Short mmCIF file of C-alpha atoms in Angstrom, two decimals:
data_model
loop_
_atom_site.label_atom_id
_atom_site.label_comp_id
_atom_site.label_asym_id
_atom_site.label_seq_id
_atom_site.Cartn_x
_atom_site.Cartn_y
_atom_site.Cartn_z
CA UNK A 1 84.60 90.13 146.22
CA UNK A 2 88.44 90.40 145.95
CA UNK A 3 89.91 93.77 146.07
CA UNK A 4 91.91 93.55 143.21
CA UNK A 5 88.67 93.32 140.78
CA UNK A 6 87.15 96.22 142.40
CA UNK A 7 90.59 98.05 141.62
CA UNK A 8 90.38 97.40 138.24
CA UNK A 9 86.69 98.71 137.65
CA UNK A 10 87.65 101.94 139.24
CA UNK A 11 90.60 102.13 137.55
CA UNK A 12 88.87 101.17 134.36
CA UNK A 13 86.11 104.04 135.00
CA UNK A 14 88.79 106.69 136.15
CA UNK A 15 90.84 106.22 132.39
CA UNK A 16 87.14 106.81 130.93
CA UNK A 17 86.21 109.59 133.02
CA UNK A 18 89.69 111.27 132.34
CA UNK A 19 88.49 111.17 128.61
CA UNK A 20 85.85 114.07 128.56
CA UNK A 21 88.93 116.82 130.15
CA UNK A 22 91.54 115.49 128.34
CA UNK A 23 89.82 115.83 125.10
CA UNK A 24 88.83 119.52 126.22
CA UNK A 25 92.18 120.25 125.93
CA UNK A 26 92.85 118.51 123.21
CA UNK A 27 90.15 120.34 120.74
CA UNK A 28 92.51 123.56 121.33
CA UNK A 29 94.76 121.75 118.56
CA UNK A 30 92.57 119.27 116.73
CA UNK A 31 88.37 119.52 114.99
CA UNK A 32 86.04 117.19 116.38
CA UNK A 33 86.52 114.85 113.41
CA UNK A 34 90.47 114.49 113.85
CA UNK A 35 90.39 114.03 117.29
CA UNK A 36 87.62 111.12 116.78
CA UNK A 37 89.85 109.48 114.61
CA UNK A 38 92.70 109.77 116.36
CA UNK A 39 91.40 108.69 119.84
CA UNK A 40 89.55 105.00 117.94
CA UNK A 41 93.07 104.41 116.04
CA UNK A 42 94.66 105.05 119.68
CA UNK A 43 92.17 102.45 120.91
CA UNK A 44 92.89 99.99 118.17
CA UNK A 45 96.77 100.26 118.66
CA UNK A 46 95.83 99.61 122.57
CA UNK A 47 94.22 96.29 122.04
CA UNK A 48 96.16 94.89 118.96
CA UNK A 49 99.27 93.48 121.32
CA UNK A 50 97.26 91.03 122.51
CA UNK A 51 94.47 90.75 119.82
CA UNK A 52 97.72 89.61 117.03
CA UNK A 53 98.99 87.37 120.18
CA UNK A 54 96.07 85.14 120.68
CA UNK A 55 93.88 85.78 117.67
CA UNK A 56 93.41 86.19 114.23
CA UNK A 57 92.31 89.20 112.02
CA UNK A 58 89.02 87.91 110.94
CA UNK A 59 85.41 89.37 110.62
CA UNK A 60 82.26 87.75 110.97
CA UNK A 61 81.91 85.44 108.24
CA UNK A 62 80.59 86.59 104.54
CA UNK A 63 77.12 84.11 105.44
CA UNK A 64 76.62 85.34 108.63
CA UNK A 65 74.65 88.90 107.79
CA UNK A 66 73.12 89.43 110.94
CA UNK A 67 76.82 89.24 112.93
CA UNK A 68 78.30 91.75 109.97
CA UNK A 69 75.62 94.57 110.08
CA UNK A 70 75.94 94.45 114.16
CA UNK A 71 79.61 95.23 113.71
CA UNK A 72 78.79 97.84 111.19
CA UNK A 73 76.41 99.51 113.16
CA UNK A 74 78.78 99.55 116.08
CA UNK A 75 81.40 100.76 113.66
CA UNK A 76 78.87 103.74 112.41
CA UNK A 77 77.10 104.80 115.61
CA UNK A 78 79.87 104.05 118.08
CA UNK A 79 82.89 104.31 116.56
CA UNK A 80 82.08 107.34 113.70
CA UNK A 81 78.95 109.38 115.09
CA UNK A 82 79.18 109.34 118.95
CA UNK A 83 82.88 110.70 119.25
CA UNK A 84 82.27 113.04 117.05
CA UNK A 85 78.68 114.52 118.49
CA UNK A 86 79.86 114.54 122.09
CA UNK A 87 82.78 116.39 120.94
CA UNK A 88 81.13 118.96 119.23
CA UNK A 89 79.23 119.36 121.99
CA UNK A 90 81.86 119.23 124.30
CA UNK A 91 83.34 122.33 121.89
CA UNK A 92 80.69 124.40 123.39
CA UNK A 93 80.24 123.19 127.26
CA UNK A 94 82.19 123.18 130.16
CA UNK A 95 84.20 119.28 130.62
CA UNK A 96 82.24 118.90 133.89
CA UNK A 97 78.86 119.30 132.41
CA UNK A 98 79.69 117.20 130.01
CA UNK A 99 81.17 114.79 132.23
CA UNK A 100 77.96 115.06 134.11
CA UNK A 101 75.67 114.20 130.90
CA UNK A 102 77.38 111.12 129.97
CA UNK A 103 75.27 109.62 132.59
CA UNK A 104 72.38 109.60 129.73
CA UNK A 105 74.13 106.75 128.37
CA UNK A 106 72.50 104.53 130.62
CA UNK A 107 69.22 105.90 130.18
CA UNK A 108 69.19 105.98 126.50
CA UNK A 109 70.55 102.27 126.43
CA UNK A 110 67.56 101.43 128.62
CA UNK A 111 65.07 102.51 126.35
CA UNK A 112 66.48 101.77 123.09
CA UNK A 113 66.44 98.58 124.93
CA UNK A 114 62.68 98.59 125.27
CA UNK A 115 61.64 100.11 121.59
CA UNK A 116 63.72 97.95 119.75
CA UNK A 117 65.52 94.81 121.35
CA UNK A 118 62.53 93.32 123.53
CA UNK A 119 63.89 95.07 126.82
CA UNK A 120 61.64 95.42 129.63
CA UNK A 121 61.98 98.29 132.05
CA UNK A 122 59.32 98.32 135.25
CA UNK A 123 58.22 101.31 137.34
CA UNK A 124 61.45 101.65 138.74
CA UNK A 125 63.64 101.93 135.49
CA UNK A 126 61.09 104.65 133.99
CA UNK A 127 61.70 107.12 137.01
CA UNK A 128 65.27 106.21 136.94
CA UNK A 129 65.06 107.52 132.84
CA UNK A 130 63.15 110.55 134.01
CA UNK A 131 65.49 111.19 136.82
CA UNK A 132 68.72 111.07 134.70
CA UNK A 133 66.59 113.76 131.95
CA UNK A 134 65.58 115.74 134.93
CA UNK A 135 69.42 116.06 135.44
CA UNK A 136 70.03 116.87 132.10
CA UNK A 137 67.60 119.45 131.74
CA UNK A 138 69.19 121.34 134.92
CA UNK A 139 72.43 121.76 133.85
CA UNK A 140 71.39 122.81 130.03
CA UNK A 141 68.93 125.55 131.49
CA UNK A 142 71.04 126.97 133.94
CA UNK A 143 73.85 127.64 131.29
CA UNK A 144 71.96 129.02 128.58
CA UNK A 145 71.45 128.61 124.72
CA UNK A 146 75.17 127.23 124.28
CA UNK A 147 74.27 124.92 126.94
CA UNK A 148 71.54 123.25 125.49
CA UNK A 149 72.65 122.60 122.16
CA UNK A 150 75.78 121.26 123.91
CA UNK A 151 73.50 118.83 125.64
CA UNK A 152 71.27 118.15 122.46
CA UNK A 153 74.45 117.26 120.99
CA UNK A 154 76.13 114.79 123.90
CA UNK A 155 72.30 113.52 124.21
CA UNK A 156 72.65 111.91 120.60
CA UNK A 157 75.78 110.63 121.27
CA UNK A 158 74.22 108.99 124.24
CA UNK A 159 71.96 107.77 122.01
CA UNK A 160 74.28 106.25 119.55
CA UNK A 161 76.45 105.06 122.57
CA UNK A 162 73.48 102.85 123.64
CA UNK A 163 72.96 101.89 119.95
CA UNK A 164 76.12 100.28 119.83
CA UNK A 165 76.38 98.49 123.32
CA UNK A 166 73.11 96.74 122.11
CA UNK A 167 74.26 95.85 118.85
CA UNK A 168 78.07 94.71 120.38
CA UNK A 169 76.73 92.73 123.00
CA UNK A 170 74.79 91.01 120.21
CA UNK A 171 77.67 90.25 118.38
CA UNK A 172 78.59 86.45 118.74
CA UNK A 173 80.83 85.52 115.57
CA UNK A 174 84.03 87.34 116.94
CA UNK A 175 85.71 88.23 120.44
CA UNK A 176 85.07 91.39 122.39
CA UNK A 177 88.62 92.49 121.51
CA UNK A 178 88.37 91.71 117.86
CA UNK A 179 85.46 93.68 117.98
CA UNK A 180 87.16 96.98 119.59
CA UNK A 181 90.08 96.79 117.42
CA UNK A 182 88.09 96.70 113.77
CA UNK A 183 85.57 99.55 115.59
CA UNK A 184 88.67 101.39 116.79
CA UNK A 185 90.96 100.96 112.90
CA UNK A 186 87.82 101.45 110.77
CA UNK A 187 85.70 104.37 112.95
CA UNK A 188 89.17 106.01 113.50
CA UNK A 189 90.47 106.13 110.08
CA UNK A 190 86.85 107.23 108.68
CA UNK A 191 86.67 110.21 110.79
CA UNK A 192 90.00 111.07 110.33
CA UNK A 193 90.17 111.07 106.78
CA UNK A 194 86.47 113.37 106.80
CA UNK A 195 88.69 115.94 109.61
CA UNK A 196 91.51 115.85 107.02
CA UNK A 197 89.13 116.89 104.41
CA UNK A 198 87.70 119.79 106.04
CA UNK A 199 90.41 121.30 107.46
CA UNK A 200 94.23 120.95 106.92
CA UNK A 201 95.97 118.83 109.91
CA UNK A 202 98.55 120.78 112.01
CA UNK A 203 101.25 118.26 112.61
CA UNK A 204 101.53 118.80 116.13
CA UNK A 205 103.18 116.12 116.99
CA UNK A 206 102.45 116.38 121.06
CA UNK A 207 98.97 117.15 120.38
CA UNK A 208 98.78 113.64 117.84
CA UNK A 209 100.74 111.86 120.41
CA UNK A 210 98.40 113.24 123.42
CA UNK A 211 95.28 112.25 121.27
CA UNK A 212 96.49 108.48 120.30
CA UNK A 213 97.39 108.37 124.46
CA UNK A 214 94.21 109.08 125.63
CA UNK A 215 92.31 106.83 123.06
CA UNK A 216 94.60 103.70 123.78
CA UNK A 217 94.04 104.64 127.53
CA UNK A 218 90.63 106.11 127.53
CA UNK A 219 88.93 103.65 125.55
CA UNK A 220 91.25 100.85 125.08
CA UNK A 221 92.83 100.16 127.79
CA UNK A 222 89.58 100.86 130.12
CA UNK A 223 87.58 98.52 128.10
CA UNK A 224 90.66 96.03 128.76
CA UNK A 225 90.14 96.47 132.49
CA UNK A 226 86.17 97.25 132.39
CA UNK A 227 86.45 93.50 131.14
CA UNK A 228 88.76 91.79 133.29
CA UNK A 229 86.87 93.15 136.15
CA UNK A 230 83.23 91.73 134.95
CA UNK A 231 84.73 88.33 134.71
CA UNK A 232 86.27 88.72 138.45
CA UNK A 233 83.19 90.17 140.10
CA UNK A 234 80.36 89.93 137.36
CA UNK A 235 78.89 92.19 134.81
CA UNK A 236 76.32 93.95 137.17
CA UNK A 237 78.66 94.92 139.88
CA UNK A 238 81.15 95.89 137.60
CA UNK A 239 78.90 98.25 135.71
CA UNK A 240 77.74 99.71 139.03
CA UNK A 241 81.40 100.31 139.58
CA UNK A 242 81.96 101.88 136.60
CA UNK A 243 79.18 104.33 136.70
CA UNK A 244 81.69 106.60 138.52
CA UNK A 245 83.20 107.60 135.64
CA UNK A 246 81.68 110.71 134.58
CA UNK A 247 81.81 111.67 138.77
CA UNK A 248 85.85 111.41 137.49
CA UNK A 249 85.47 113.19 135.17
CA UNK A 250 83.83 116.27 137.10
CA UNK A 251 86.99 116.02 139.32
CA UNK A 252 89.65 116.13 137.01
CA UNK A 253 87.90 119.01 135.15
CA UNK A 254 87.99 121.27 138.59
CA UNK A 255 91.77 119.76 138.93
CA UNK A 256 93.09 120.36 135.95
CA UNK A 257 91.19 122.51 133.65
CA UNK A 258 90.10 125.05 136.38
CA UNK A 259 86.33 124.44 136.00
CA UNK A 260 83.97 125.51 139.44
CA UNK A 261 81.06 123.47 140.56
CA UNK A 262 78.22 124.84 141.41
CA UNK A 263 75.17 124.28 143.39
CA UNK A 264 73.42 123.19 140.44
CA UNK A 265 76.27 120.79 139.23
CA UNK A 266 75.81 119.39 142.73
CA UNK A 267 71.76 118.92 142.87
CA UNK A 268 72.64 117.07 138.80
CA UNK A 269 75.08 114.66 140.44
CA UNK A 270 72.60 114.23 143.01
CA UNK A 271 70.06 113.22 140.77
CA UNK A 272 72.20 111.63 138.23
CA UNK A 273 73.49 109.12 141.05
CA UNK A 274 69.95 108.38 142.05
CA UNK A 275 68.92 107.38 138.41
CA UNK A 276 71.72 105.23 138.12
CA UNK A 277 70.79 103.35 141.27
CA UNK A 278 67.25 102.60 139.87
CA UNK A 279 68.59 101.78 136.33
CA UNK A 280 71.02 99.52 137.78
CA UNK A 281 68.58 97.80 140.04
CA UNK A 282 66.12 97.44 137.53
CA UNK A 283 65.92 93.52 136.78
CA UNK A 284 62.79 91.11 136.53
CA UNK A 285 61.92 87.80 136.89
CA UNK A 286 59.74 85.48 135.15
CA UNK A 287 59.36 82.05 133.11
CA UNK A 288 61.12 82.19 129.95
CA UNK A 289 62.47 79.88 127.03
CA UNK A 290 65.54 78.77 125.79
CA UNK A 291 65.29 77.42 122.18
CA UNK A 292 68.10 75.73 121.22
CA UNK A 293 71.10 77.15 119.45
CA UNK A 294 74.89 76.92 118.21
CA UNK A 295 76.97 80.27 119.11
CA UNK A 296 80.28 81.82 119.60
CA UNK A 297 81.29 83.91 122.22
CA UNK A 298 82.56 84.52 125.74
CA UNK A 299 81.35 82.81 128.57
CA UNK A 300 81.13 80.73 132.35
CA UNK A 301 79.93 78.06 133.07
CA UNK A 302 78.50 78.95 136.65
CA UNK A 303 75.66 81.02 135.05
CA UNK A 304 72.82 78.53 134.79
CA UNK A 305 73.01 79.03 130.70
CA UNK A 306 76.03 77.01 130.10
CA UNK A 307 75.84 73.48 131.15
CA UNK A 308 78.13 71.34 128.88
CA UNK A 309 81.29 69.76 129.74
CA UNK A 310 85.15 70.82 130.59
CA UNK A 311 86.13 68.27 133.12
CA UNK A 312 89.82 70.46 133.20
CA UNK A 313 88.36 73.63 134.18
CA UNK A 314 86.61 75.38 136.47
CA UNK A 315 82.95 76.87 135.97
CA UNK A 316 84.10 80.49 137.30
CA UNK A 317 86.53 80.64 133.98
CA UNK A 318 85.53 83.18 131.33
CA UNK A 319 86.38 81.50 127.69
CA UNK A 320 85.16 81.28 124.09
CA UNK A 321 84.11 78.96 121.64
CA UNK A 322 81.51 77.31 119.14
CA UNK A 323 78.56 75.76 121.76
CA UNK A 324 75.18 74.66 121.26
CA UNK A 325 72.58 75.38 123.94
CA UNK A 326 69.82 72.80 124.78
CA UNK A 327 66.51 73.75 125.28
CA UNK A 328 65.58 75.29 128.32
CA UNK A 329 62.51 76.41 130.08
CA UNK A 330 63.32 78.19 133.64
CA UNK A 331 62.53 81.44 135.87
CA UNK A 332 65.45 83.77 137.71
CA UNK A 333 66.13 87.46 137.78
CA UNK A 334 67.66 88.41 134.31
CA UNK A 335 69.04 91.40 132.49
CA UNK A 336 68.63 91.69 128.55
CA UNK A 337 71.99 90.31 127.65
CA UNK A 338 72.55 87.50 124.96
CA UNK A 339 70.65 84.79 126.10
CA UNK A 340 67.43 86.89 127.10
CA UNK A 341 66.11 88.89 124.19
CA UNK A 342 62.22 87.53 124.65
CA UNK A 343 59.36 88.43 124.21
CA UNK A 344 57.55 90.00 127.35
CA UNK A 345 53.52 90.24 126.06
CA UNK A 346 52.61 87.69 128.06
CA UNK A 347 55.22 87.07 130.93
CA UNK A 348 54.43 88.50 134.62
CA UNK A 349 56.41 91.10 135.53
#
């Protein structure tokens, strides 16, 4: 694994980690709502150098319903509702804790995974779930009433987080970073527009400059390198990699904001980075179909699933076009991405 790639994931995780402290201070000058929508716009502005270079402003096509309510629903639970829960409830919570529960993400992508896009999850990925509400649970009782709703309130953003990163990575009419930049212009200018509404914006400009900074970094520019780094060292590696970023965000909190850590922050972490392990690890293998099919999106040709032709370049090359899969009847260790959303009622697991 080169060094470089591994770099880039912990770079990528350390501008996403920042976020969560950065946006702490930030909610001294701006609601919930206008911070939101500025921190998507600042991630649309990130990405839209290189998404007017090499692309084209275009949406799923009119026919293709399934691709257009995907990018909706990314647009309404990740882009509109889970900014704006997790900071509300970062409003009433300390940055670390809250740094701490963005770990749920993982869990609740795992089982929205399971109850509603034919995810499997053995013995293994239930503790890991149970470990990472365990965690949870510690931090919001030892900090009282304000704590918990804090933590009911970044546990629904979890929940629309993993929402959305089912629904994007089902997204195959458009690019990843055409996909960022309409979530980041439409979410952002939504939520905006509602925190105009309800209360008056102070034209601050640092404050407005500080939030559009941290969005183009925090969530454009990580995704940027959060890419770039799957397609150097692969998608499970780099997501183990990247798992670090609420453990940054702890860090900058004591830094910068002044925050303490205490023993029960600690035994969290603890946990937290033990649920992650068996979330991460949590793969199966079995005999599965293919059907055949014609899609669009990014791929290499060096993952078993992509066998036609490009005598010019090499398999290990990430790229994107219209291809039709044959069909295909084989058995390896698999994750639910887009080529495995079976049916497991009669497969060995």
């Amino acid at each position: 694994m080169q060094k470089h790639t591994i770099i880039l994931a912990l770079l990528s995780a350390a501008l996403f980690g920042a976020a969560t402290p950065a946006s702490k201070w930030l909610l001294a000058g701006l609601t919930p709502f206008q911070l939101a929508g500025f921190l998507y716009l600042g991630a649309a502005l990130a990405v839209a150098p290189a998404f007017f270079s090499k692309e084209t402003l275009s949406l799923p096509p009119i026919s293709d319903k399934a691709n257009l309510l995907r990018l909706l629903g990314a647009v309404v639970f990740g882009g509109i509702l889970g900014p704006v829960l997790l900071l509300f409830g970062l409003s009433l919570a300390e940055a670390g804790s809250v740094s701490l529960w963005l770990n749920l993400e993982l869990a609740a992508t795992a089982v929205i995974g399971v109850l509603f896009f034919r995810d499997n999850l053995s013995v293994n990925g239930w503790i890991g779930v149970l470990a990472a509400m365990l965690a949870a649970s510690l931090l919001s009782w030892s900090q009282g009433s304000a704590s918990i709703a804090a933590g009911a309130l970044v546990l629904l953003a979890c929940i629309c987080w993993g929402l959305d990163n089912h629904l994007t990575a089902l997204i195959d009419g458009i690019s990843p970073s055409q996909s960022t930049f309409w979530k980041g212009l439409i979410a952002g200018s939504v939520n905006l527009s509602i925190g105009i509404a309800l209360d008056p914006l102070s034209l601050d400009t640092k404050t407005i400059v500080g939030a559009l900074l941290v969005g183009a970094m925090s969530y454009g520019a990580s995704i940027v390198l959060y890419i770039r780094a799957a397609q150097g060292m692969g998608a499970t590696r780099a997501q183990v990699i990247f798992s670090s970023a609420p453990f940054f965000g702890v860090a900058l909190s004591v830094l910068y904001l002044g925050e303490s850590i205490s023993e029960v922050h600690l035994l969290a972490a603890a946990i937290f980075i033990a649920a992650i392990t068996l979330l991460l690890r949590d793969r199966h293998s079995h005999t599965h179909m293919h059907k055949k099919m014609s899609h669009n999106h990014t791929h290499r040709h060096d993952d078993s699933h992509h066998n036609h032709n490009h005598p010019d370049m090499s398999p290990s090359i990430r790229h994107t076009h219209h291809h039709t899969h044959s069909h295909v009847e084989h058995k390896h260790p698999h994750w639910p991405d887009l080529h495995h959303r079976h049916s497991h009622k009669d497969d060995d697991k």
